[in-house]
Tab-separated table of C-alpha atoms in Angstrom:
chain	number	residue	atom	x	y	z
A	1	UNK	CA	-74.041	48.533	-138.946
A	2	UNK	CA	-72.699	48.697	-135.399
A	3	UNK	CA	-74.206	47.164	-132.269
A	4	UNK	CA	-73.369	48.612	-128.854
A	5	UNK	CA	-73.330	45.325	-126.964
A	6	UNK	CA	-73.380	45.402	-123.183
A	7	UNK	CA	-70.433	44.676	-120.890
A	8	UNK	CA	-72.091	43.019	-117.898
A	9	UNK	CA	-70.563	42.913	-114.432
A	10	UNK	CA	-69.308	39.471	-113.409
A	11	UNK	CA	-71.508	39.191	-110.309
A	12	UNK	CA	-74.611	39.901	-112.445
A	13	UNK	CA	-73.625	37.100	-114.830
A	14	UNK	CA	-72.977	34.804	-111.860
A	15	UNK	CA	-76.400	35.503	-110.355
A	16	UNK	CA	-78.196	34.876	-113.656
A	17	UNK	CA	-76.281	31.633	-114.200
A	18	UNK	CA	-77.709	30.185	-110.992
A	19	UNK	CA	-80.661	29.580	-113.319
A	20	UNK	CA	-78.965	26.340	-114.402
A	21	UNK	CA	-79.022	25.101	-110.804
A	22	UNK	CA	-82.734	25.893	-110.472
A	23	UNK	CA	-83.407	24.351	-113.884
A	24	UNK	CA	-81.610	21.130	-112.938
A	25	UNK	CA	-83.805	20.752	-109.874
A	26	UNK	CA	-87.007	21.564	-111.749
A	27	UNK	CA	-86.223	18.962	-114.414
A	28	UNK	CA	-85.399	16.225	-111.938
A	29	UNK	CA	-88.372	16.858	-109.698
A	30	UNK	CA	-90.902	17.247	-112.504
A	31	UNK	CA	-91.106	13.535	-113.248
A	32	UNK	CA	-90.331	10.313	-111.410
A	33	UNK	CA	-88.487	9.039	-114.456
A	34	UNK	CA	-86.096	11.965	-114.198
A	35	UNK	CA	-85.558	11.823	-110.444
A	36	UNK	CA	-82.333	10.209	-109.278
A	37	UNK	CA	-83.349	6.604	-108.513
A	38	UNK	CA	-86.827	7.968	-107.680
A	39	UNK	CA	-85.387	8.897	-104.273
A	40	UNK	CA	-86.659	12.490	-104.102
A	41	UNK	CA	-90.248	12.494	-105.376
A	42	UNK	CA	-92.484	15.530	-105.085
A	43	UNK	CA	-95.241	15.592	-102.474
A	44	UNK	CA	-97.681	15.256	-105.403
A	45	UNK	CA	-97.752	13.298	-108.657
A	46	UNK	CA	-97.370	15.400	-111.801
A	47	UNK	CA	-98.835	14.251	-115.103
A	48	UNK	CA	-98.015	15.349	-118.644
A	49	UNK	CA	-95.195	17.751	-117.704
A	50	UNK	CA	-93.751	17.133	-121.170
A	51	UNK	CA	-96.540	19.203	-122.754
A	52	UNK	CA	-95.637	22.178	-120.559
A	53	UNK	CA	-91.984	21.765	-121.502
A	54	UNK	CA	-92.732	21.763	-125.240
A	55	UNK	CA	-95.186	24.675	-124.890
A	56	UNK	CA	-92.613	26.665	-122.905
A	57	UNK	CA	-90.010	26.087	-125.601
A	58	UNK	CA	-92.330	27.042	-128.484
A	59	UNK	CA	-93.733	30.200	-126.861
A	60	UNK	CA	-90.249	31.235	-125.736
A	61	UNK	CA	-88.920	30.862	-129.272
A	62	UNK	CA	-91.808	32.883	-130.734
A	63	UNK	CA	-91.364	35.602	-128.123
A	64	UNK	CA	-87.634	36.238	-128.648
A	65	UNK	CA	-88.244	36.358	-132.400
A	66	UNK	CA	-91.241	38.702	-132.316
A	67	UNK	CA	-90.241	40.866	-129.336
A	68	UNK	CA	-86.444	40.536	-128.883
A	69	UNK	CA	-86.127	43.983	-127.285
A	70	UNK	CA	-88.606	43.054	-124.526
A	71	UNK	CA	-86.404	40.202	-123.303
A	72	UNK	CA	-85.211	41.840	-120.066
A	73	UNK	CA	-88.697	42.997	-119.051
A	74	UNK	CA	-90.318	39.594	-119.560
A	75	UNK	CA	-87.345	37.887	-117.909
A	76	UNK	CA	-87.894	40.010	-114.792
A	77	UNK	CA	-91.615	39.179	-114.804
A	78	UNK	CA	-91.053	35.425	-115.192
A	79	UNK	CA	-88.490	35.235	-112.411
A	80	UNK	CA	-90.558	37.366	-110.013
A	81	UNK	CA	-93.617	35.127	-110.550
A	82	UNK	CA	-91.421	32.041	-110.093
A	83	UNK	CA	-89.976	33.440	-106.863
A	84	UNK	CA	-93.461	34.051	-105.427
A	85	UNK	CA	-94.606	30.548	-106.489
A	86	UNK	CA	-91.515	28.962	-104.950
A	87	UNK	CA	-92.081	30.757	-101.632
A	88	UNK	CA	-95.735	29.643	-101.507
A	89	UNK	CA	-94.609	26.004	-101.881
A	90	UNK	CA	-93.083	26.196	-98.391
A	91	UNK	CA	-96.572	26.408	-96.869
A	92	UNK	CA	-99.052	23.608	-96.270
A	93	UNK	CA	-101.243	24.129	-99.323
A	94	UNK	CA	-103.788	21.864	-101.092
A	95	UNK	CA	-102.352	19.331	-103.561
A	96	UNK	CA	-104.157	20.937	-106.499
A	97	UNK	CA	-102.616	24.359	-105.779
A	98	UNK	CA	-99.210	22.726	-105.324
A	99	UNK	CA	-99.546	21.110	-108.763
A	100	UNK	CA	-100.617	24.379	-110.415
A	101	UNK	CA	-97.717	26.325	-108.891
A	102	UNK	CA	-95.218	23.655	-109.862
A	103	UNK	CA	-96.554	23.595	-113.416
A	104	UNK	CA	-96.079	27.386	-113.492
A	105	UNK	CA	-92.473	26.927	-112.307
A	106	UNK	CA	-91.840	24.258	-114.959
A	107	UNK	CA	-93.257	26.442	-117.751
A	108	UNK	CA	-91.336	29.537	-116.601
A	109	UNK	CA	-88.132	27.535	-116.306
A	110	UNK	CA	-88.329	26.316	-119.914
A	111	UNK	CA	-89.472	29.713	-121.237
A	112	UNK	CA	-86.479	31.356	-119.553
A	113	UNK	CA	-84.117	29.182	-121.638
A	114	UNK	CA	-85.132	31.346	-124.614
A	115	UNK	CA	-84.811	34.542	-122.563
A	116	UNK	CA	-81.297	33.678	-121.405
A	117	UNK	CA	-80.234	32.687	-124.933
A	118	UNK	CA	-81.513	36.013	-126.264
A	119	UNK	CA	-79.558	37.913	-123.607
A	120	UNK	CA	-76.350	36.064	-124.402
A	121	UNK	CA	-76.537	36.508	-128.174
A	122	UNK	CA	-78.402	39.788	-128.628
A	123	UNK	CA	-77.386	41.867	-125.600
A	124	UNK	CA	-74.067	40.786	-124.092
A	125	UNK	CA	-70.709	41.795	-125.525
A	126	UNK	CA	-68.418	38.964	-126.656
A	127	UNK	CA	-66.340	39.468	-123.519
A	128	UNK	CA	-69.434	39.134	-121.309
A	129	UNK	CA	-70.693	36.096	-123.255
A	130	UNK	CA	-67.355	34.380	-122.638
A	131	UNK	CA	-67.275	35.326	-118.947
A	132	UNK	CA	-70.856	34.072	-118.616
A	133	UNK	CA	-69.740	30.618	-119.775
A	134	UNK	CA	-66.836	30.611	-117.311
A	135	UNK	CA	-68.767	31.709	-114.208
A	136	UNK	CA	-71.693	29.515	-115.291
A	137	UNK	CA	-69.438	26.451	-115.389
A	138	UNK	CA	-67.932	27.199	-111.979
A	139	UNK	CA	-71.196	28.009	-110.181
A	140	UNK	CA	-73.353	25.389	-111.895
A	141	UNK	CA	-70.673	22.725	-111.622
A	142	UNK	CA	-70.026	23.029	-107.890
A	143	UNK	CA	-73.646	23.625	-106.819
A	144	UNK	CA	-75.148	20.756	-108.830
A	145	UNK	CA	-72.268	18.472	-107.801
A	146	UNK	CA	-73.277	19.136	-104.175
A	147	UNK	CA	-77.065	19.078	-104.601
A	148	UNK	CA	-77.296	15.997	-106.851
A	149	UNK	CA	-75.125	13.602	-104.828
A	150	UNK	CA	-76.001	10.398	-102.981
A	151	UNK	CA	-74.001	11.342	-99.883
A	152	UNK	CA	-75.927	14.324	-98.514
A	153	UNK	CA	-79.675	13.652	-98.979
A	154	UNK	CA	-81.615	16.640	-100.283
A	155	UNK	CA	-85.319	16.606	-99.559
A	156	UNK	CA	-87.824	18.834	-101.309
A	157	UNK	CA	-87.670	21.586	-98.654
A	158	UNK	CA	-83.890	21.860	-99.094
A	159	UNK	CA	-84.275	21.920	-102.876
A	160	UNK	CA	-86.981	24.579	-102.700
A	161	UNK	CA	-84.824	26.697	-100.384
A	162	UNK	CA	-81.957	26.644	-102.882
A	163	UNK	CA	-84.420	27.342	-105.729
A	164	UNK	CA	-85.841	30.374	-103.929
A	165	UNK	CA	-82.350	31.773	-103.318
A	166	UNK	CA	-81.435	31.255	-106.985
A	167	UNK	CA	-84.652	32.923	-108.157
A	168	UNK	CA	-84.034	35.882	-105.842
A	169	UNK	CA	-80.510	36.308	-107.253
A	170	UNK	CA	-81.707	36.013	-110.870
A	171	UNK	CA	-84.496	38.556	-110.325
A	172	UNK	CA	-82.058	40.981	-108.678
A	173	UNK	CA	-79.551	40.562	-111.528
A	174	UNK	CA	-82.160	41.169	-114.231
A	175	UNK	CA	-83.017	44.498	-112.597
A	176	UNK	CA	-79.347	45.400	-113.080
A	177	UNK	CA	-79.726	45.046	-116.857
A	178	UNK	CA	-81.176	47.880	-118.943
A	179	UNK	CA	-84.856	47.263	-119.626
A	180	UNK	CA	-84.501	48.948	-123.020
A	181	UNK	CA	-82.223	47.004	-125.356
A	182	UNK	CA	-80.420	49.148	-127.932
A	183	UNK	CA	-79.505	46.171	-130.089
A	184	UNK	CA	-79.805	46.901	-133.813
A	185	UNK	CA	-81.122	43.992	-135.860
A	186	UNK	CA	-80.689	43.354	-139.554
A	187	UNK	CA	-83.441	44.788	-141.738
A	188	UNK	CA	-84.378	44.189	-145.356
A	189	UNK	CA	-82.862	47.519	-146.388
A	190	UNK	CA	-79.428	46.505	-145.073
A	191	UNK	CA	-77.150	44.933	-147.614
A	192	UNK	CA	-74.919	42.867	-145.368
A	193	UNK	CA	-73.183	39.847	-146.842
A	194	UNK	CA	-74.175	36.498	-145.379
A	195	UNK	CA	-71.217	34.850	-143.578
A	196	UNK	CA	-69.621	31.801	-145.246
A	197	UNK	CA	-72.101	28.922	-145.408
A	198	UNK	CA	-69.600	26.421	-144.023
A	199	UNK	CA	-69.324	28.490	-140.839
A	200	UNK	CA	-73.099	28.671	-140.382
A	201	UNK	CA	-73.657	24.973	-141.089
A	202	UNK	CA	-70.688	24.029	-138.908
A	203	UNK	CA	-72.001	26.063	-135.963
A	204	UNK	CA	-75.462	24.504	-136.302
A	205	UNK	CA	-74.024	20.974	-136.328
A	206	UNK	CA	-71.792	21.761	-133.354
A	207	UNK	CA	-74.782	23.170	-131.446
A	208	UNK	CA	-76.837	20.053	-132.216
A	209	UNK	CA	-74.156	17.599	-131.085
A	210	UNK	CA	-73.297	19.751	-128.033
A	211	UNK	CA	-76.929	19.635	-126.924
A	212	UNK	CA	-77.205	15.915	-127.601
A	213	UNK	CA	-74.002	15.102	-125.728
A	214	UNK	CA	-75.130	17.255	-122.778
A	215	UNK	CA	-78.492	15.484	-122.612
A	216	UNK	CA	-76.918	12.070	-122.931
A	217	UNK	CA	-74.304	12.862	-120.288
A	218	UNK	CA	-77.233	13.600	-117.960
A	219	UNK	CA	-78.845	10.264	-118.916
A	220	UNK	CA	-75.621	8.321	-118.275
A	221	UNK	CA	-74.931	10.223	-115.059
A	222	UNK	CA	-78.376	9.442	-113.690
A	223	UNK	CA	-77.848	5.698	-114.240
A	224	UNK	CA	-74.958	5.574	-111.741
A	225	UNK	CA	-75.099	6.564	-108.077
A	226	UNK	CA	-73.332	9.905	-107.683
A	227	UNK	CA	-72.813	10.088	-111.440
A	228	UNK	CA	-74.372	13.535	-111.804
A	229	UNK	CA	-72.046	14.923	-109.159
A	230	UNK	CA	-69.065	13.431	-111.005
A	231	UNK	CA	-69.982	14.931	-114.397
A	232	UNK	CA	-70.690	18.363	-112.896
A	233	UNK	CA	-67.435	18.199	-110.968
A	234	UNK	CA	-65.806	17.893	-114.401
A	235	UNK	CA	-67.742	20.989	-115.505
A	236	UNK	CA	-66.530	22.860	-112.412
A	237	UNK	CA	-62.885	21.957	-113.084
A	238	UNK	CA	-63.219	22.909	-116.777
A	239	UNK	CA	-64.598	26.331	-115.798
A	240	UNK	CA	-61.896	26.817	-113.177
A	241	UNK	CA	-59.162	26.098	-115.739
A	242	UNK	CA	-60.675	28.666	-118.110
A	243	UNK	CA	-60.925	31.252	-115.322
A	244	UNK	CA	-57.241	30.838	-114.443
A	245	UNK	CA	-56.270	31.155	-118.114
A	246	UNK	CA	-58.530	34.205	-118.480
A	247	UNK	CA	-57.019	35.971	-115.453
A	248	UNK	CA	-53.532	35.334	-116.827
A	249	UNK	CA	-54.565	36.604	-120.275
A	250	UNK	CA	-53.875	33.188	-121.808
A	251	UNK	CA	-57.404	32.040	-122.604
A	252	UNK	CA	-58.132	31.246	-126.229
A	253	UNK	CA	-61.762	30.035	-126.130
A	254	UNK	CA	-61.528	28.484	-129.589
A	255	UNK	CA	-58.551	26.335	-128.629
A	256	UNK	CA	-60.186	25.429	-125.313
A	257	UNK	CA	-63.345	24.271	-127.100
A	258	UNK	CA	-61.256	22.050	-129.329
A	259	UNK	CA	-59.526	20.396	-126.366
A	260	UNK	CA	-62.752	20.070	-124.386
A	261	UNK	CA	-64.524	18.446	-127.335
A	262	UNK	CA	-61.661	15.949	-127.480
A	263	UNK	CA	-61.766	15.248	-123.726
A	264	UNK	CA	-65.549	14.733	-123.846
A	265	UNK	CA	-65.161	12.359	-126.789
A	266	UNK	CA	-62.660	10.271	-124.820
A	267	UNK	CA	-65.160	10.217	-121.958
A	268	UNK	CA	-67.926	8.773	-124.148
A	269	UNK	CA	-65.617	6.083	-125.538
A	270	UNK	CA	-64.477	5.139	-122.012
A	271	UNK	CA	-68.079	4.569	-120.950
A	272	UNK	CA	-68.162	1.581	-123.316
A	273	UNK	CA	-65.883	-0.219	-120.842
A	274	UNK	CA	-68.114	-1.929	-118.235
A	275	UNK	CA	-66.274	-0.900	-115.087
A	276	UNK	CA	-67.429	1.355	-112.235
A	277	UNK	CA	-64.120	3.201	-111.880
A	278	UNK	CA	-63.850	3.709	-115.647
A	279	UNK	CA	-67.460	4.935	-115.756
A	280	UNK	CA	-66.811	7.576	-113.097
A	281	UNK	CA	-63.707	8.757	-114.958
A	282	UNK	CA	-65.795	8.781	-118.141
A	283	UNK	CA	-68.478	10.985	-116.566
A	284	UNK	CA	-65.854	13.360	-115.172
A	285	UNK	CA	-64.360	13.772	-118.667
A	286	UNK	CA	-67.823	14.223	-120.169
A	287	UNK	CA	-68.224	17.135	-117.757
A	288	UNK	CA	-65.682	19.057	-119.850
A	289	UNK	CA	-68.104	18.691	-122.763
A	290	UNK	CA	-70.784	20.380	-120.661
A	291	UNK	CA	-68.636	23.523	-120.751
A	292	UNK	CA	-68.988	23.667	-124.528
A	293	UNK	CA	-72.779	23.934	-124.340
A	294	UNK	CA	-72.275	26.972	-122.100
A	295	UNK	CA	-69.710	28.547	-124.428
A	296	UNK	CA	-71.779	27.808	-127.571
A	297	UNK	CA	-73.629	31.171	-127.327
A	298	UNK	CA	-70.215	32.874	-127.335
A	299	UNK	CA	-69.383	31.119	-130.625
A	300	UNK	CA	-72.781	32.033	-132.052
A	301	UNK	CA	-72.325	35.644	-130.880
A	302	UNK	CA	-69.495	35.900	-133.404
A	303	UNK	CA	-71.990	35.053	-136.114
A	304	UNK	CA	-74.398	37.691	-134.726
A	305	UNK	CA	-71.592	40.290	-134.665
A	306	UNK	CA	-71.067	39.647	-138.361
A	307	UNK	CA	-74.713	39.233	-139.332
A	308	UNK	CA	-77.099	40.615	-136.635
A	309	UNK	CA	-80.262	38.772	-137.585
A	310	UNK	CA	-82.984	38.356	-134.972
A	311	UNK	CA	-83.387	34.780	-136.263
A	312	UNK	CA	-80.103	33.634	-134.724
A	313	UNK	CA	-81.250	33.386	-131.078
A	314	UNK	CA	-84.581	31.639	-131.898
A	315	UNK	CA	-82.830	29.128	-134.168
A	316	UNK	CA	-80.406	28.365	-131.341
A	317	UNK	CA	-83.313	27.513	-129.018
A	318	UNK	CA	-85.091	25.527	-131.756
A	319	UNK	CA	-81.971	23.368	-131.968
A	320	UNK	CA	-82.183	22.793	-128.202
A	321	UNK	CA	-85.822	21.707	-128.496
A	322	UNK	CA	-85.124	19.367	-131.423
A	323	UNK	CA	-82.244	17.721	-129.581
A	324	UNK	CA	-84.458	17.104	-126.532
A	325	UNK	CA	-86.876	15.252	-128.827
A	326	UNK	CA	-84.093	13.382	-130.651
A	327	UNK	CA	-82.423	12.350	-127.393
A	328	UNK	CA	-85.737	11.089	-125.980
A	329	UNK	CA	-86.372	9.024	-129.114
A	330	UNK	CA	-82.862	7.560	-129.043
A	331	UNK	CA	-83.084	6.630	-125.377
A	332	UNK	CA	-86.515	5.030	-125.826
A	333	UNK	CA	-85.500	3.185	-128.999
A	334	UNK	CA	-82.301	1.694	-127.593
A	335	UNK	CA	-83.155	1.410	-123.910
A	336	UNK	CA	-82.686	-2.374	-124.053
A	337	UNK	CA	-79.426	-2.173	-126.028
A	338	UNK	CA	-77.614	0.535	-124.083
A	339	UNK	CA	-74.160	-0.382	-125.410
A	340	UNK	CA	-75.304	0.443	-128.938
A	341	UNK	CA	-76.674	3.766	-127.660
A	342	UNK	CA	-73.329	4.580	-126.004
A	343	UNK	CA	-71.614	3.735	-129.294
A	344	UNK	CA	-73.881	6.156	-131.201
A	345	UNK	CA	-72.962	9.011	-128.867
A	346	UNK	CA	-69.284	8.112	-128.929
A	347	UNK	CA	-69.344	8.370	-132.729
A	348	UNK	CA	-71.274	11.670	-132.578
A	349	UNK	CA	-68.749	13.138	-130.149
A	350	UNK	CA	-65.878	12.205	-132.477
A	351	UNK	CA	-67.733	13.732	-135.447
A	352	UNK	CA	-68.102	16.942	-133.434
A	353	UNK	CA	-64.336	17.134	-132.891
A	354	UNK	CA	-63.694	16.716	-136.621
A	355	UNK	CA	-66.280	19.365	-137.613
A	356	UNK	CA	-64.963	21.829	-135.054
A	357	UNK	CA	-61.393	21.363	-136.293
A	358	UNK	CA	-62.648	22.175	-139.800
A	359	UNK	CA	-64.345	25.475	-138.937
A	360	UNK	CA	-62.227	26.641	-135.996
A	361	UNK	CA	-59.675	28.600	-138.092
A	362	UNK	CA	-62.444	30.693	-139.669
A	363	UNK	CA	-64.102	31.303	-136.293
A	364	UNK	CA	-60.817	32.451	-134.825
A	365	UNK	CA	-60.141	34.717	-137.767
A	366	UNK	CA	-63.503	36.384	-137.222
A	367	UNK	CA	-62.721	36.964	-133.556
A	368	UNK	CA	-59.453	38.656	-134.418
A	369	UNK	CA	-60.845	41.100	-136.932
A	370	UNK	CA	-64.520	41.772	-136.113
A	371	UNK	CA	-63.850	44.347	-133.392
A	372	UNK	CA	-61.276	46.253	-135.439
A	373	UNK	CA	-62.662	46.005	-138.940
A	374	UNK	CA	-62.947	49.731	-139.658
A	375	UNK	CA	-59.501	50.512	-138.261
A	376	UNK	CA	-58.088	47.480	-140.020
A	377	UNK	CA	-58.836	48.721	-143.528
A	378	UNK	CA	-57.418	52.177	-142.801
A	379	UNK	CA	-54.165	50.731	-141.531
A	380	UNK	CA	-53.417	48.580	-144.572
A	381	UNK	CA	-51.117	50.917	-146.457
A	382	UNK	CA	-49.092	48.297	-148.310
A	383	UNK	CA	-51.981	47.003	-150.360
A	384	UNK	CA	-53.782	48.146	-153.476
A	385	UNK	CA	-57.528	48.812	-153.419
A	386	UNK	CA	-58.289	45.375	-154.893
A	387	UNK	CA	-55.887	43.682	-152.471
A	388	UNK	CA	-57.675	45.364	-149.563
A	389	UNK	CA	-60.969	43.898	-150.816
A	390	UNK	CA	-59.411	40.444	-151.092
A	391	UNK	CA	-57.857	40.770	-147.638
A	392	UNK	CA	-61.150	41.708	-146.018
A	393	UNK	CA	-62.859	38.636	-147.451
A	394	UNK	CA	-59.845	36.421	-146.795
A	395	UNK	CA	-59.605	37.068	-143.070
A	396	UNK	CA	-63.376	36.748	-142.668
A	397	UNK	CA	-63.256	33.126	-143.742
A	398	UNK	CA	-64.309	33.261	-147.411
A	399	UNK	CA	-62.789	30.621	-149.671
A	400	UNK	CA	-60.791	31.569	-152.756
A	401	UNK	CA	-63.711	30.505	-154.947
A	402	UNK	CA	-66.170	32.654	-152.978
A	403	UNK	CA	-63.822	35.643	-153.166
A	404	UNK	CA	-63.596	35.239	-156.934
A	405	UNK	CA	-67.381	35.118	-157.208
A	406	UNK	CA	-67.996	38.148	-154.987
A	407	UNK	CA	-65.383	40.315	-156.710
A	408	UNK	CA	-66.234	38.981	-160.186
A	409	UNK	CA	-62.642	37.948	-160.916
A	410	UNK	CA	-61.066	34.588	-161.811
A	411	UNK	CA	-59.662	32.090	-159.312
A	412	UNK	CA	-56.226	32.607	-160.811
A	413	UNK	CA	-56.441	36.355	-160.161
A	414	UNK	CA	-57.495	35.698	-156.557
A	415	UNK	CA	-54.521	33.362	-156.085
A	416	UNK	CA	-52.187	36.029	-157.487
A	417	UNK	CA	-53.599	38.662	-155.140
A	418	UNK	CA	-53.218	36.353	-152.140
A	419	UNK	CA	-49.608	35.566	-153.053
A	420	UNK	CA	-48.856	39.295	-153.303
A	421	UNK	CA	-50.589	40.021	-149.992
A	422	UNK	CA	-48.677	37.249	-148.209
A	423	UNK	CA	-45.430	38.424	-149.768
A	424	UNK	CA	-45.956	42.065	-148.722
A	425	UNK	CA	-46.586	41.053	-145.121
A	426	UNK	CA	-44.141	38.127	-145.085
A	427	UNK	CA	-46.773	35.616	-143.906
A	428	UNK	CA	-47.827	32.155	-145.040
A	429	UNK	CA	-51.412	31.800	-143.821
A	430	UNK	CA	-54.649	33.680	-143.188
A	431	UNK	CA	-54.131	33.411	-139.439
A	432	UNK	CA	-50.712	35.065	-139.575
A	433	UNK	CA	-52.141	37.794	-141.790
A	434	UNK	CA	-55.066	38.462	-139.430
A	435	UNK	CA	-52.791	38.596	-136.395
A	436	UNK	CA	-50.431	41.080	-138.029
A	437	UNK	CA	-53.238	43.326	-139.286
A	438	UNK	CA	-55.060	43.233	-135.947
A	439	UNK	CA	-51.882	44.115	-134.064
A	440	UNK	CA	-51.270	47.002	-136.422
A	441	UNK	CA	-54.765	48.317	-135.768
């Protein structure tokens, strides 16, 4: 099964990623409790926005599962309606109409989270998914750092102007994508092997903790004047570093994720120190963790490349929804004992580093061999037929025990085959083997 994923032009990715800037504004203006120090309230009072948020998530999830190939069309429709609603808000309109239009914007904003996730996983090539994370970090980081500061006051008209520009760019970009998606999804008649369970479980846990840390970084940032700007400045710098590495052909996204998880973890631990300077440094470091939530779809795209199930994108969004609920419960439960809450997230961030270190080698192996799998097997001339079968499973992350089970041979036989394979190629690890084979192909 082969999917012809789309290489998307960088400016199109950049335009679509302005969605995060619009989303940030929508979230912070939708409720007084989410507005920075309640300093920028809406001209009207909104009630029960949370129900629209949950409804938007649920319907978005159902849509990308039931109609994944209609993603671009519905994305265009949502953004066009949002653009019209945003423009109308500039006029002197009745409060009731203002509320209705803003509720429409809130719903569309949350629904589009599912649309964007579907595009990243189901439509974009791995190269485009990675570039999306990089340009998203740079654009989102610098724009939110400017808009959410306590130095230059942004009133609602200024916010709505920026929102309208973002919506115009997103709508334009979506019309640059093919309305008909040629993505091929897994069907019951296909007999594809499920990827190693440890990879799937590891990715799910990483996605959960990434979402939680992103939400909690926002909570911490909002509690300090200019804190949001500081954390998103960290995101901007993290994206800029990746862009420089990418342009110099030195970017290894898996290694970068590992380092950024570590930097974010240090940031959470630093926040336990009650000092303004330390807290600002902490938020800046946590900004590097925000990059990982942007690059998470790239990691998940590797799973889709191996096992193209239409469940993958919806499950990714379900995780986002669950973490919003979990984060809200944590914040409410420990609002009066904030230090304990900070400690919980510090521990979670450290756990994330450990889990990522455990599954990273298998993820990297997949990235090396997925694109060249057919060529790879033709180029292995040193190996026997059975050794080729073992090699294929080996470099795709299967354990020795799993290889033995799949090939119906003993663990001892698997070990013997692996020793012979390593000896023939003069290597000592799976990574070395994958690199050599990939280079040969």
